[in-house]
Short mmCIF file of C-alpha atoms and ligand atoms in Angstrom, two decimals:
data_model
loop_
_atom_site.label_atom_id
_atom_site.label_comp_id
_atom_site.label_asym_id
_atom_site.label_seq_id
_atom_site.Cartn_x
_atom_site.Cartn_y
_atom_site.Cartn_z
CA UNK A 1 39.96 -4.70 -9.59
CA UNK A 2 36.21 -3.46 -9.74
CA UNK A 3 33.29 -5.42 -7.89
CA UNK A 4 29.82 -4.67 -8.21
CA UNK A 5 27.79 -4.54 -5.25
CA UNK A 6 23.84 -5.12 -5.69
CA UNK A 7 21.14 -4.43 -3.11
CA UNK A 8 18.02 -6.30 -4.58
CA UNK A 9 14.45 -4.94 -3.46
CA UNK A 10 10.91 -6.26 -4.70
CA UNK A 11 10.75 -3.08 -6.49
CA UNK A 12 13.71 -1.45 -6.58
CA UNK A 13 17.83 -1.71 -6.77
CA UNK A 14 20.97 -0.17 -5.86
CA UNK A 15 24.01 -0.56 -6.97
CA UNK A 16 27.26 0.73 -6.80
CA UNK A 17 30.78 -0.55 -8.46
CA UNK A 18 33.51 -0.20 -6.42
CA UNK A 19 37.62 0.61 -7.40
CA UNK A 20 39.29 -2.01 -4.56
CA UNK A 21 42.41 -0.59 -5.25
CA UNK A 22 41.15 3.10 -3.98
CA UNK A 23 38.16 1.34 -2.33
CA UNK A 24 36.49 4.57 -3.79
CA UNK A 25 32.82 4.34 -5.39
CA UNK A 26 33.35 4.90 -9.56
CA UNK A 27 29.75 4.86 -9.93
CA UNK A 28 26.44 4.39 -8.02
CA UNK A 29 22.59 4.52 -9.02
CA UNK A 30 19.31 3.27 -8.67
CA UNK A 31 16.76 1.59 -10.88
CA UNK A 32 12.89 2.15 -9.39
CA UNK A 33 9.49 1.09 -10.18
CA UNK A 34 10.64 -2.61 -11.28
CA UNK A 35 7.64 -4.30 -12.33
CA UNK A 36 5.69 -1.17 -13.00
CA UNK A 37 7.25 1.47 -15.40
CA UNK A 38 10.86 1.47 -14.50
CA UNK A 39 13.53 4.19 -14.17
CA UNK A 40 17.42 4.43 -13.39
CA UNK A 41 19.54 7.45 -12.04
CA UNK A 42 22.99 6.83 -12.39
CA UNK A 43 25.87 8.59 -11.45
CA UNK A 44 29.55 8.72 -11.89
CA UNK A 45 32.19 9.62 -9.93
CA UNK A 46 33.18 12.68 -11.83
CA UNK A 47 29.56 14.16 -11.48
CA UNK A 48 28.00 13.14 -14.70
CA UNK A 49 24.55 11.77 -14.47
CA UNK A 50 22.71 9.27 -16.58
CA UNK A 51 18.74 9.20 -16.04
CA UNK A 52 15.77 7.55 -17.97
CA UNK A 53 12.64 5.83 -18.33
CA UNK A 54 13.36 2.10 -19.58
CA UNK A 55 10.86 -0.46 -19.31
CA UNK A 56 11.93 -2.95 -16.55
CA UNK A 57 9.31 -5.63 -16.44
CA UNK A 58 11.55 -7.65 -14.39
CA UNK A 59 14.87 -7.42 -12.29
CA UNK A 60 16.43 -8.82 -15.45
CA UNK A 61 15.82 -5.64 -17.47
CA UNK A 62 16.47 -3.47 -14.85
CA UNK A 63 20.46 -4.81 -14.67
CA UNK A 64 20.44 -4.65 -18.29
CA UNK A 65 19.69 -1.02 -18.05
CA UNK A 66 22.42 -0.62 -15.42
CA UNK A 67 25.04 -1.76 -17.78
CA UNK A 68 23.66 0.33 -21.00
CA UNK A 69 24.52 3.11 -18.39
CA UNK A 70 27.59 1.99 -16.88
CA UNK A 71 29.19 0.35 -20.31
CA UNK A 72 27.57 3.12 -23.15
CA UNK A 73 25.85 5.92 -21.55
CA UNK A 74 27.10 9.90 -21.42
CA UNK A 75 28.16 8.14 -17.39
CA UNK A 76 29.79 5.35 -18.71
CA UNK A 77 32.21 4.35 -15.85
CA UNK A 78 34.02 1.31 -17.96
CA UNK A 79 34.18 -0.31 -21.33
CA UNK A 80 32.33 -3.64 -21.16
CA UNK A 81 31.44 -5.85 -18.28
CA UNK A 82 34.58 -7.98 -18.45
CA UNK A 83 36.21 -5.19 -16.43
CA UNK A 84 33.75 -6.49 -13.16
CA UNK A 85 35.98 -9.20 -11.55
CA UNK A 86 32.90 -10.34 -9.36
CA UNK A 87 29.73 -9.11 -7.86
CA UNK A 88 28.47 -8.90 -3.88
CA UNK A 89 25.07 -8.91 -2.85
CA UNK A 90 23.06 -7.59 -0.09
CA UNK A 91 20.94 -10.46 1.34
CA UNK A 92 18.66 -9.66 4.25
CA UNK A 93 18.15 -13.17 5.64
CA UNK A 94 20.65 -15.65 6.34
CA UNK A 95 18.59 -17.56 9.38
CA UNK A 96 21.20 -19.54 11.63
CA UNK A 97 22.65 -20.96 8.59
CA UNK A 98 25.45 -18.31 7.68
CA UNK A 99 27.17 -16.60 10.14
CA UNK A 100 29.86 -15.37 7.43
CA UNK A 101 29.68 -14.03 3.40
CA UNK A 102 29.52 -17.05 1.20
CA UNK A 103 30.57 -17.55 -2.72
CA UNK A 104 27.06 -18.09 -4.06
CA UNK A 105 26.41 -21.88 -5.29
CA UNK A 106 23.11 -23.45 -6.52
CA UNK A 107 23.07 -24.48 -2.73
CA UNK A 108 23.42 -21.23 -1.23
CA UNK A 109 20.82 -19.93 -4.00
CA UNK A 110 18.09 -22.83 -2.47
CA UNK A 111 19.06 -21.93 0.87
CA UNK A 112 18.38 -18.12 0.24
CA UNK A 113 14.97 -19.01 -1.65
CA UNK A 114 13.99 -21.44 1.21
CA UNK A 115 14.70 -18.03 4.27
CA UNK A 116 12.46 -16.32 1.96
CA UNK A 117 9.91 -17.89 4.86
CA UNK A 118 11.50 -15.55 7.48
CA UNK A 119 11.91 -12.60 5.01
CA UNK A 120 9.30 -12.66 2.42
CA UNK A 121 9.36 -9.20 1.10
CA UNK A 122 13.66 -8.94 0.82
CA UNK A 123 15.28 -12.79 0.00
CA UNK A 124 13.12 -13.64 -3.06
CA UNK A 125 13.96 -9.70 -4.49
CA UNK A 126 17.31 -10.56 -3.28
CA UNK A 127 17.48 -13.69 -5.28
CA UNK A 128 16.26 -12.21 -8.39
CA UNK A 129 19.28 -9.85 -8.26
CA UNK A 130 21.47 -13.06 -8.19
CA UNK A 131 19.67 -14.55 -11.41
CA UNK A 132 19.64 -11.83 -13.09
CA UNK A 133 23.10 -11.82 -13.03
CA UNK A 134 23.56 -14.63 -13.92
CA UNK A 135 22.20 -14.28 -16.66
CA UNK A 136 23.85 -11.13 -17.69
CA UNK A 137 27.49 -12.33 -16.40
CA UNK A 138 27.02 -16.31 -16.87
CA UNK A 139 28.87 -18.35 -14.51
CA UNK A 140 32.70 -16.77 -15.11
CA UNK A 141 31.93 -13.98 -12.87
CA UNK A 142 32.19 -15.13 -9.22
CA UNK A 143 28.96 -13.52 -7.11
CA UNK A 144 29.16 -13.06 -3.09
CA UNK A 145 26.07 -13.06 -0.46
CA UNK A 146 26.58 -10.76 2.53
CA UNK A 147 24.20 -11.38 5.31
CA UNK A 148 22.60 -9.03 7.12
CA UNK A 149 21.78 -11.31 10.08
CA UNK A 150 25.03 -13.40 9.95
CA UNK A 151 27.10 -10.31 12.61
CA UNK A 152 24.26 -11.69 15.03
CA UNK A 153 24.93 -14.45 14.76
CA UNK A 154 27.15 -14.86 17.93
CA UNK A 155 24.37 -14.03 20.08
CA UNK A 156 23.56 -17.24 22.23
CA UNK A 157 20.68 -18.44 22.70
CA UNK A 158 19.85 -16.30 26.24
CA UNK A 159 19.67 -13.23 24.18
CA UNK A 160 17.97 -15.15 20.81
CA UNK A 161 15.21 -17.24 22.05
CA UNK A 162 11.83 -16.09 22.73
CA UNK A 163 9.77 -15.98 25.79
CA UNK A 164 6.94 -18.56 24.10
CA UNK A 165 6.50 -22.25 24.10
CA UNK A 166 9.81 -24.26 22.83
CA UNK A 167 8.43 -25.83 20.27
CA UNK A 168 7.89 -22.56 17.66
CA UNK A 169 11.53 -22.48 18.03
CA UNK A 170 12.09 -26.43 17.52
CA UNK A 171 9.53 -26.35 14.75
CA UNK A 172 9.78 -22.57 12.93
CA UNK A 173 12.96 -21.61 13.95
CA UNK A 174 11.38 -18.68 15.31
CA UNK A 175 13.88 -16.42 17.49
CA UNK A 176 15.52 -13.59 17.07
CA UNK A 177 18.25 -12.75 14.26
CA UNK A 178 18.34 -9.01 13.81
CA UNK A 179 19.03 -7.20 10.93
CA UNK A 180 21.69 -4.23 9.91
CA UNK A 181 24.16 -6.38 10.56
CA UNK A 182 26.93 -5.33 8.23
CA UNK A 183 26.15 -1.71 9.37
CA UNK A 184 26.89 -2.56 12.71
CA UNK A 185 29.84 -4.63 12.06
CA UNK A 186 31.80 -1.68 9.77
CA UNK A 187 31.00 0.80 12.31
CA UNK A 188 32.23 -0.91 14.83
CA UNK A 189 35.72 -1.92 12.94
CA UNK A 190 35.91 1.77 12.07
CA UNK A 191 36.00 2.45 15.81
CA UNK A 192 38.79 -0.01 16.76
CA UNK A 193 40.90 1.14 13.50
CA UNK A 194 39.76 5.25 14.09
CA UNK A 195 40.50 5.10 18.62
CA UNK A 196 43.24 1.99 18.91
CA UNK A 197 40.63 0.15 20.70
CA UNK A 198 41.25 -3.74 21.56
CA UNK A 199 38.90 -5.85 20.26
CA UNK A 200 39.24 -8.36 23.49
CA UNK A 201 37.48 -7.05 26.56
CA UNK A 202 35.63 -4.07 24.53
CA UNK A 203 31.94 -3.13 25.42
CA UNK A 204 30.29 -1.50 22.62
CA UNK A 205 26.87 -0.08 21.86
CA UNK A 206 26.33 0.45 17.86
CA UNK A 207 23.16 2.72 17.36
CA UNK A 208 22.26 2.12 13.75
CA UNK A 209 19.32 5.07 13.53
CA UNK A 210 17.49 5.36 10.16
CA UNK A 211 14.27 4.68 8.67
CA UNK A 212 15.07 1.61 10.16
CA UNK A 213 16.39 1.26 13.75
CA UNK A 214 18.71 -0.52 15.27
CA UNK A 215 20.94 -0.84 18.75
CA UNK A 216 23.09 -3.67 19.41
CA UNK A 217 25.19 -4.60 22.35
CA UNK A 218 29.04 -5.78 21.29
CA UNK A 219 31.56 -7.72 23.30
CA UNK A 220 35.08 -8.14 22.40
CA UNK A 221 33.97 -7.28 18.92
CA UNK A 222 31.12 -9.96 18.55
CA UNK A 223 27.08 -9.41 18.78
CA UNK A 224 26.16 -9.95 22.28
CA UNK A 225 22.52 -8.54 21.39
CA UNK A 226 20.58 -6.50 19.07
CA UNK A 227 17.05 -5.09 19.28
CA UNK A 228 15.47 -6.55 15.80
CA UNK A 229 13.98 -9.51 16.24
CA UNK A 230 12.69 -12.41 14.31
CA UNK A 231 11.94 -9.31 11.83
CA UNK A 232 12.91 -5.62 11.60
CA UNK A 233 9.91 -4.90 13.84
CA UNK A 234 11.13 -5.66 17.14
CA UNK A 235 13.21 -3.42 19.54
CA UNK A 236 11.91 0.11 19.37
CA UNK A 237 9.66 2.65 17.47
CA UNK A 238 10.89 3.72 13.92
CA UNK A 239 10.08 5.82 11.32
CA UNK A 240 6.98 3.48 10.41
CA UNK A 241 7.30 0.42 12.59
CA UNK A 242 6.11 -0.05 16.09
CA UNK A 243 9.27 -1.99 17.98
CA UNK A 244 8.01 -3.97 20.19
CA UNK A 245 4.83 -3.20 22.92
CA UNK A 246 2.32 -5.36 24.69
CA UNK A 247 1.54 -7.93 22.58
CA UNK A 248 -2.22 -7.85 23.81
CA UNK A 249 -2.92 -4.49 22.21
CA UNK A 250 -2.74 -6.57 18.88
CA UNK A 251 -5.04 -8.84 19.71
CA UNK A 252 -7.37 -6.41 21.46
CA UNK A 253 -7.81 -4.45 18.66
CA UNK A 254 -8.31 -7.16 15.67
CA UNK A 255 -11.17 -8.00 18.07
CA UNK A 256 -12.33 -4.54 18.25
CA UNK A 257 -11.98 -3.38 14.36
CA UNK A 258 -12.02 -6.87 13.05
CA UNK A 259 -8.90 -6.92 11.69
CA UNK A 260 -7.07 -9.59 10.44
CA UNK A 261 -3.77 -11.08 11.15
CA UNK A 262 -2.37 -9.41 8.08
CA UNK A 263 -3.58 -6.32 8.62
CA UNK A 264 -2.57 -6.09 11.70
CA UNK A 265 0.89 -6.53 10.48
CA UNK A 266 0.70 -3.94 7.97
CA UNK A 267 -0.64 -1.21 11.19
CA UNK A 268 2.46 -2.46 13.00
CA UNK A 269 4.74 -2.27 9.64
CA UNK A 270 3.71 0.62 8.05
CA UNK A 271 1.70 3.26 9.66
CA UNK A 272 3.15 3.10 13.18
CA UNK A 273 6.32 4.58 14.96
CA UNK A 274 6.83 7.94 14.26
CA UNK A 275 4.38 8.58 11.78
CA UNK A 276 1.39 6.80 14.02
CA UNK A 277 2.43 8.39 17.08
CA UNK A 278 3.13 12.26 15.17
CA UNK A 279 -0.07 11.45 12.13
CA UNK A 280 2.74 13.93 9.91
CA UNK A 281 5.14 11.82 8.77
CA UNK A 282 7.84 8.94 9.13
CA UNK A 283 10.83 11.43 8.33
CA UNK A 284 12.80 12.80 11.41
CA UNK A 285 13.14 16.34 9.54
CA UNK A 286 9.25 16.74 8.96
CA UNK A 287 8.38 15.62 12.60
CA UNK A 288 11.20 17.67 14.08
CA UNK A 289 9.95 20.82 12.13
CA UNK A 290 6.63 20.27 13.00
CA UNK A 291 7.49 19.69 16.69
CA UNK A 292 9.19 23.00 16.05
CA UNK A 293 6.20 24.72 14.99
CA UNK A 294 3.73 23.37 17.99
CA UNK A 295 2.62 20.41 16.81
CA UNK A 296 2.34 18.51 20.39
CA UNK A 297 1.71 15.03 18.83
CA UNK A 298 5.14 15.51 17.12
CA UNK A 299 6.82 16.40 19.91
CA UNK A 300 5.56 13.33 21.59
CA UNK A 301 6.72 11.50 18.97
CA UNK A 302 10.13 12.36 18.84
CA UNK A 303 10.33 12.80 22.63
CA UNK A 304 9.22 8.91 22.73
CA UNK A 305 12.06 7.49 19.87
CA UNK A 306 14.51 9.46 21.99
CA UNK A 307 13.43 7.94 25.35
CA UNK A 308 12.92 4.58 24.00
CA UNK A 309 16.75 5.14 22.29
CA UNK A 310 18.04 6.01 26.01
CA UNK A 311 16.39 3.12 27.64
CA UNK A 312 17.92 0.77 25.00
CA UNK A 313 21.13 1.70 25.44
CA UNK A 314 20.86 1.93 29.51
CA UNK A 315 19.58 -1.56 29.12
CA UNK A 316 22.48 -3.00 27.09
CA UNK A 317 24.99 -0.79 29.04
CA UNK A 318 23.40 -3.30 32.18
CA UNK A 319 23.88 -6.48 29.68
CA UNK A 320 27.41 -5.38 29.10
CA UNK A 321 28.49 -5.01 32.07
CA UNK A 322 30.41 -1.47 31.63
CA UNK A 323 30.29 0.69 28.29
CA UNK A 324 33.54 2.05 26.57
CA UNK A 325 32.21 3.54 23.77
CA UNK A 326 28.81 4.08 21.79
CA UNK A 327 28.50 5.18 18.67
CA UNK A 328 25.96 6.60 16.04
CA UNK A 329 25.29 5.84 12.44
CA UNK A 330 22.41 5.92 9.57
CA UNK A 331 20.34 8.73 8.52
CA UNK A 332 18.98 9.79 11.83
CA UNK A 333 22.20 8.70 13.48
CA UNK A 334 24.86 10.48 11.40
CA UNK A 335 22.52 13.83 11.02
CA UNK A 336 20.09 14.42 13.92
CA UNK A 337 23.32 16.66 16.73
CA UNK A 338 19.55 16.85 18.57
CA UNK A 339 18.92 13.56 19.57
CA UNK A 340 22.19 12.59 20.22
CA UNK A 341 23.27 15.32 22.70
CA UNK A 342 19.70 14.35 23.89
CA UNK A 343 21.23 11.03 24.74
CA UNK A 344 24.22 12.21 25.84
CA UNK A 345 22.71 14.53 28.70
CA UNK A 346 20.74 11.39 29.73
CA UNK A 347 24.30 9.40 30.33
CA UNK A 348 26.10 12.23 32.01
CA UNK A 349 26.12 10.04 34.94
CA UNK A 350 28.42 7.86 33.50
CA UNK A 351 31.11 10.78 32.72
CA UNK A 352 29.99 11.82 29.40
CA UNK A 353 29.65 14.75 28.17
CA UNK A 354 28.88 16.56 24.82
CA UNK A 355 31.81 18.63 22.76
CA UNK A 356 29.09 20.90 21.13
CA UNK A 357 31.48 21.67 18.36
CA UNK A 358 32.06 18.09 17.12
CA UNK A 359 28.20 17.18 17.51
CA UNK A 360 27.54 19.91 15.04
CA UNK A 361 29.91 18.64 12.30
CA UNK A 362 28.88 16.41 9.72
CA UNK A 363 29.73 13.51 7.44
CA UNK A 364 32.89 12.47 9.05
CA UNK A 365 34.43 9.73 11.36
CA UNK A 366 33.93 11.89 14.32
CA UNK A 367 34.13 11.63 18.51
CA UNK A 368 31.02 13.97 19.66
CA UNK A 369 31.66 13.40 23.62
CA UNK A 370 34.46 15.59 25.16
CA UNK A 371 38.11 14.41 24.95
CA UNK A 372 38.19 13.57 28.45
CA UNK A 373 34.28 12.20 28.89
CA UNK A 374 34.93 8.60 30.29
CA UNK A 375 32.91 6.76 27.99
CA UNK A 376 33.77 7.78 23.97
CA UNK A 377 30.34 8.55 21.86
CA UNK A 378 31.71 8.60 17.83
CA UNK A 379 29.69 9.44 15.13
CA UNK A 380 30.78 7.04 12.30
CA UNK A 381 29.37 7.44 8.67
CA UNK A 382 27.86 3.74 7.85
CA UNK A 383 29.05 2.23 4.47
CA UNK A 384 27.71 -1.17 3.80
CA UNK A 385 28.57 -1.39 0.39
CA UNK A 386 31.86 -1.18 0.98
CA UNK A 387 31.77 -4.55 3.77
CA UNK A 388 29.98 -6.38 0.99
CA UNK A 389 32.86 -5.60 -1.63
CA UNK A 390 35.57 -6.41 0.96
CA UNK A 391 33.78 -9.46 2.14
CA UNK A 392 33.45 -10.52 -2.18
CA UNK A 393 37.05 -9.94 -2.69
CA UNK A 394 38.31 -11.71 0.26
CA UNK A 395 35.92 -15.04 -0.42
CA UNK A 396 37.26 -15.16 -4.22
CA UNK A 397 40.63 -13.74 -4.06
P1 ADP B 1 17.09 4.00 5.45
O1 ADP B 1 16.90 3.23 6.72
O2 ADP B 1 15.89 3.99 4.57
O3 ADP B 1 18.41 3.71 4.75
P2 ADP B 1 18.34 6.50 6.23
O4 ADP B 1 19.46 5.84 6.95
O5 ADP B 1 18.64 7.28 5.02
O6 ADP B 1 17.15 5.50 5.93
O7 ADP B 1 17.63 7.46 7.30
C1 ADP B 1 16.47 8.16 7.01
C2 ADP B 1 16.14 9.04 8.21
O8 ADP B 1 17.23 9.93 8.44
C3 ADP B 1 14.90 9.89 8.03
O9 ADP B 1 14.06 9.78 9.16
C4 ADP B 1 15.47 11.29 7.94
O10 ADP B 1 14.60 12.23 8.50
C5 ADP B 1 16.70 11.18 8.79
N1 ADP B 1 17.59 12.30 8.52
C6 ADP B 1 18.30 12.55 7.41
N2 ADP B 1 18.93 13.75 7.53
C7 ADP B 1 18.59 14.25 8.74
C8 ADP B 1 18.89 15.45 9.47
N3 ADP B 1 19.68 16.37 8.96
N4 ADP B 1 18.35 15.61 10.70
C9 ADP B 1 17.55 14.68 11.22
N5 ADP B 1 17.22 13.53 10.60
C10 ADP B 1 17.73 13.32 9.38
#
């Protein structure tokens, strides 16, 4: 059985179809510049690639261009579409109306479209994914939304609600619903199935540490809290994005530069974190080198995402009550043996300590804190397309 997982941007989409017999990837790619020019890269398995410039006005061409390359192309991966027995999509949004995967409806579609308040650059990309598969696939191939918000779901509403009058809450259902969430949820079944742990009475920390970042705080398997907010901006600095700070700053400086509400977003969104703080760039590898070589505003930089990463996880370590294990995933997380023996020298206090040899490896399911440190720090590969194919075959099987 072979489902196709999508991940619809405004501009851009990845796919990847998946073997759930092996659970192994047959063939993954990406289609850019939607809208604009348009391009795919698609690879198989087996190594061959398929590249080329196709004219994708909309989403619509795009996923026609996927299956000229996975159905005819020098990649071809299978013979005709009939061979996909159903399709799961990424969906950032699912406000406080999913906490689980659903089978995608005309209901579920308007619900989608009407989040696309709370998440105006991802759900309406999103939801052009799911029409234009419908349109390729018509209605005989079953399609599957996977929530990125619906692990958080279990927060209550201690950890969700905002600090601001009641009524933005009653009236724009403004709180906090994170993001990453089926990141965080596979890495953290990967820990109970990889140590044995028991789900009941388990305190987790999940560091999810990529362009994006997030930490979130699990209890007996269930979100307890995460640090993205209402949006991906809140909790702590990023490769572009702020986290959160004094939210006076904002307004003192729109007076200052006149600035407008929107473009105060955009300084918060897109030129802040690590590349603000460092002015070279919003990749770890660049700042790090740089840092390396002198630079003192990237050392700052990356000296500030590491201490702001410590104090998060302190703080939810306090939430939780205790800490059994921790563990580190995404770009930064699964690559950067730096910043996470950085972290782990911070928490010697609480009896861990570093195996050197294990931080250095790479790319596996891996424990990087010594056999008998007290509290277990893993290093665990993140793979959300595989949760949204296992989440698609369970809801149509
Ligand atoms: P996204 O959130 O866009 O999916 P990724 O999870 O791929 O991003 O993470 C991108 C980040 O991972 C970048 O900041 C990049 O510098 C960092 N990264 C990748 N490889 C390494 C490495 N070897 N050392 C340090 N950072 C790395």
């Amino acid at each position: 059985m072979k489902i196709f997982v999508v991940n619809a941007g405004s501009s851009s989409m990845k796919y990847q179809l998946i073997d759930m017999e092996t659970e192994g990837v047959l063939a993954k790619g990406l289609c850019e510049r939607i809208g604009v020019t348009g391009c795919i890269t698609h690879k198989a398995a087996d190594g061959r690639v398929y590249s080329a410039d196709t004219a994708m006005p909309t989403h619509a061409e795009a996923f026609e261009a996927v299956v000229y390359a996975m159905t005819q192309s020098d990649a071809k991966v299978i013979d005709s579409l009939d061979e996909i027995t159903a399709i799961g999509h990424r969906i950032v949004q699912g406000g406080d109306t999913y906490s689980e995967s659903v089978k995608i409806d005309e209901d579920v579609m308007k619900v989608v479209d009407e989040l696309s308040e709370l998440a105006p650059l991802h759900n309406p990309a999103n939801l052009l994914g799911i029409k234009a598969c419908y349109k390729l696939f018509g209605d005989k191939t079953p399609q599957v939304a996977v929530f990125d918000t619906s692990f958080h779901q279990t927060m209550e509403a201690t950890q969700y609600v905002y600090p601001i009058p009641y009524e933005y809450y009653d009236k724009y259902k403004i709180r906090r619903y994170g993001a990453h969430g089926t990141s965080h949820r596979y890495v953290c079944d990967e820990l109970f199935n990889i140590t044995g742990m028991k789900k009941e009475g388990s305190k987790v920390i999940t560091c999810h540490l990529g362009n994006g970042c997030s930490i979130t705080a699990i209890k007996d398997g269930k979100c307890f809290d995460t640090s993205m907010g209402f949006t991906p901006l809140d909790g702590f600095m990023m490769g572009t994005r702020s986290g959160a700070m004094d939210p006076s700053v904002l307004t003192y400086i729109a007076n200052k530069d006149g600035l407008s509400a929107d473009d105060i977003s955009n300084i918060l969104n897109k030129k802040s974190g690590v590349l603000g703080v460092s002015g070279v760039s919003n990749d770890n590898r660049d700042v790090a080198a740089a840092a390396e070589a002198g630079n003192e505003r990237a050392k700052l930089a990356t000296d500030m995402q590491r201490y702001q990463i410590i104090k998060f996880i302190g703080s939810y370590i306090a939430a939780l009550g205790g800490i059994d294990a921790i563990v580190f995933t995404g770009g930064i997380g699964e690559n950067d043996k730096d910043l996470r023996a950085a972290v782990m020298e911070n928490l010697k206090f609480l009896g861990i300590e570093c195996d050197a040899e294990n931080n250095a490896k790479r790319g596996e399911n891996i424990r990087v804190s010594t056999a008998d440190s007290k509290v277990g720090v893993y290093v665990i590969p993140t793979n959300e397309e595989l949760v949204i194919a296992r989440d698609t075959l369970s809801l149509i099987k």
